[in-house]
Structures are given as C-alpha cells and as structure tokens.
PDB file of C-alpha atoms in Angstrom:
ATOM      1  CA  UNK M  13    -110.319  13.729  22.343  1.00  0.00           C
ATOM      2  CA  UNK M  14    -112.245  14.575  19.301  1.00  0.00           C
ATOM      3  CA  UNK M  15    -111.830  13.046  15.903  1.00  0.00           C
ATOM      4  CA  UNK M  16    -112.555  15.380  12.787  1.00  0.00           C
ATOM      5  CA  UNK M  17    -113.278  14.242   9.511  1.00  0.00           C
ATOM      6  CA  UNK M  18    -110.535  15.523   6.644  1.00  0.00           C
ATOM      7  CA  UNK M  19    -113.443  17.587   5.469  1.00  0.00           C
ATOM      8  CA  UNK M  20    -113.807  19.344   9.041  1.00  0.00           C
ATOM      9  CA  UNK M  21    -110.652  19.783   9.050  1.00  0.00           C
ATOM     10  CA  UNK M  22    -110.118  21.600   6.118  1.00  0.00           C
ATOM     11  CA  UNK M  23    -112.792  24.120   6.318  1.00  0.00           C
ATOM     12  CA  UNK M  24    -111.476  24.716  10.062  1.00  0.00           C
ATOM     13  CA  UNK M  25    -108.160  25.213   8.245  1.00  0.00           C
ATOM     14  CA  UNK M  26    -109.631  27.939   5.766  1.00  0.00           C
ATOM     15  CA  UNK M  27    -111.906  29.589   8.384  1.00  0.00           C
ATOM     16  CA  UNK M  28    -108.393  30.104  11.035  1.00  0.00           C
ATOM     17  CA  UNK M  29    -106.325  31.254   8.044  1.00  0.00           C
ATOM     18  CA  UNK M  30    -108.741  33.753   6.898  1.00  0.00           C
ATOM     19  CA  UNK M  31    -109.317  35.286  10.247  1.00  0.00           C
ATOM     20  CA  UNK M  32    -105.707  35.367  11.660  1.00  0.00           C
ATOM     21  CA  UNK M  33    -105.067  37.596   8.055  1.00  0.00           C
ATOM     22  CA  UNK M  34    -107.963  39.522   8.930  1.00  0.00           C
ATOM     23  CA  UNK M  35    -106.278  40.180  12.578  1.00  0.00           C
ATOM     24  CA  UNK M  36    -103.910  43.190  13.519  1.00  0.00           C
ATOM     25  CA  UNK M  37    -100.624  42.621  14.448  1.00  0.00           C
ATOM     26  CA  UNK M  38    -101.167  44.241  17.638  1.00  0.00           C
ATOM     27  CA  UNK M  39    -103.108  41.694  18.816  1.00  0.00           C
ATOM     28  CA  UNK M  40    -100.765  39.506  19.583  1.00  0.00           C
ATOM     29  CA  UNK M  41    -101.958  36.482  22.220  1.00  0.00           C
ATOM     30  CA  UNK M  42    -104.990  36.224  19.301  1.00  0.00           C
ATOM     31  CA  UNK M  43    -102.628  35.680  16.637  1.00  0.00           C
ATOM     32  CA  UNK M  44    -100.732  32.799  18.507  1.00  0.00           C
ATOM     33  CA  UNK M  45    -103.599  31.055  19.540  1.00  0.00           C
ATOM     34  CA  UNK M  46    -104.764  31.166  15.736  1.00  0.00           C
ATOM     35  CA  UNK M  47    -101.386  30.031  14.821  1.00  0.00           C
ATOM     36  CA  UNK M  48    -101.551  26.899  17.436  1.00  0.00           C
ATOM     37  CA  UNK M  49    -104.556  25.936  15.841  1.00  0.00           C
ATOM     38  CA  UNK M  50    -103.505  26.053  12.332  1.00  0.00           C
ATOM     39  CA  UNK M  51    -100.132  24.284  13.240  1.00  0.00           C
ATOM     40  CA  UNK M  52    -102.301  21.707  15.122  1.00  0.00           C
ATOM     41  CA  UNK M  53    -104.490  21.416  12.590  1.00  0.00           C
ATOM     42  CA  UNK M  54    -102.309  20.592   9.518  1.00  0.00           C
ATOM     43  CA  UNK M  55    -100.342  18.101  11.872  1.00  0.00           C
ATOM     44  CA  UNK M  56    -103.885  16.002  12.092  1.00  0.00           C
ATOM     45  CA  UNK M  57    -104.636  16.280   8.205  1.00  0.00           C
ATOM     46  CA  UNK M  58    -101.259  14.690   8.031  1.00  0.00           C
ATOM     47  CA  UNK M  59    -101.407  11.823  10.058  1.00  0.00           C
TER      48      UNK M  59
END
C-alpha cells in the first residue's frame, strides 16, 4: 500500500477530473476506471 501526501492527492484529483471530462461517453470501461479513482481518491483525502 502506498501512502500519498494531501498534496499528491489533490493534484491526482484535478489531473483524473480533467481527463474523464475530456473523455467521450463512448468510452465507457475508461470512464469507470477514472471514476474508481476519483471515488477512491476523495475517500483517502477524507480520512
């Protein structure tokens, strides 16, 4: 397991959110594993 600074974290968060807007809705599998990561994300910046 890897532990990210709130920093890390954050620009992670901004980098996924940007691309997954950037992405088609056809591409579907690409757009859930974007959303995993966000959701996973904001669940560590919150702990």
């Amino acid at each position: 397991m890897v532990f990210l600074s709130s920093s890390k974290i954050n620009s992670e968060l901004t980098k996924s959110e940007k691309l997954l807007k950037k992405l088609p809705y056809w591409k579907i599998s690409e757009r859930l594993k974007l959303e995993l990561k966000l959701r996973h994300l904001k669940e560590q910046l919150h702990k």
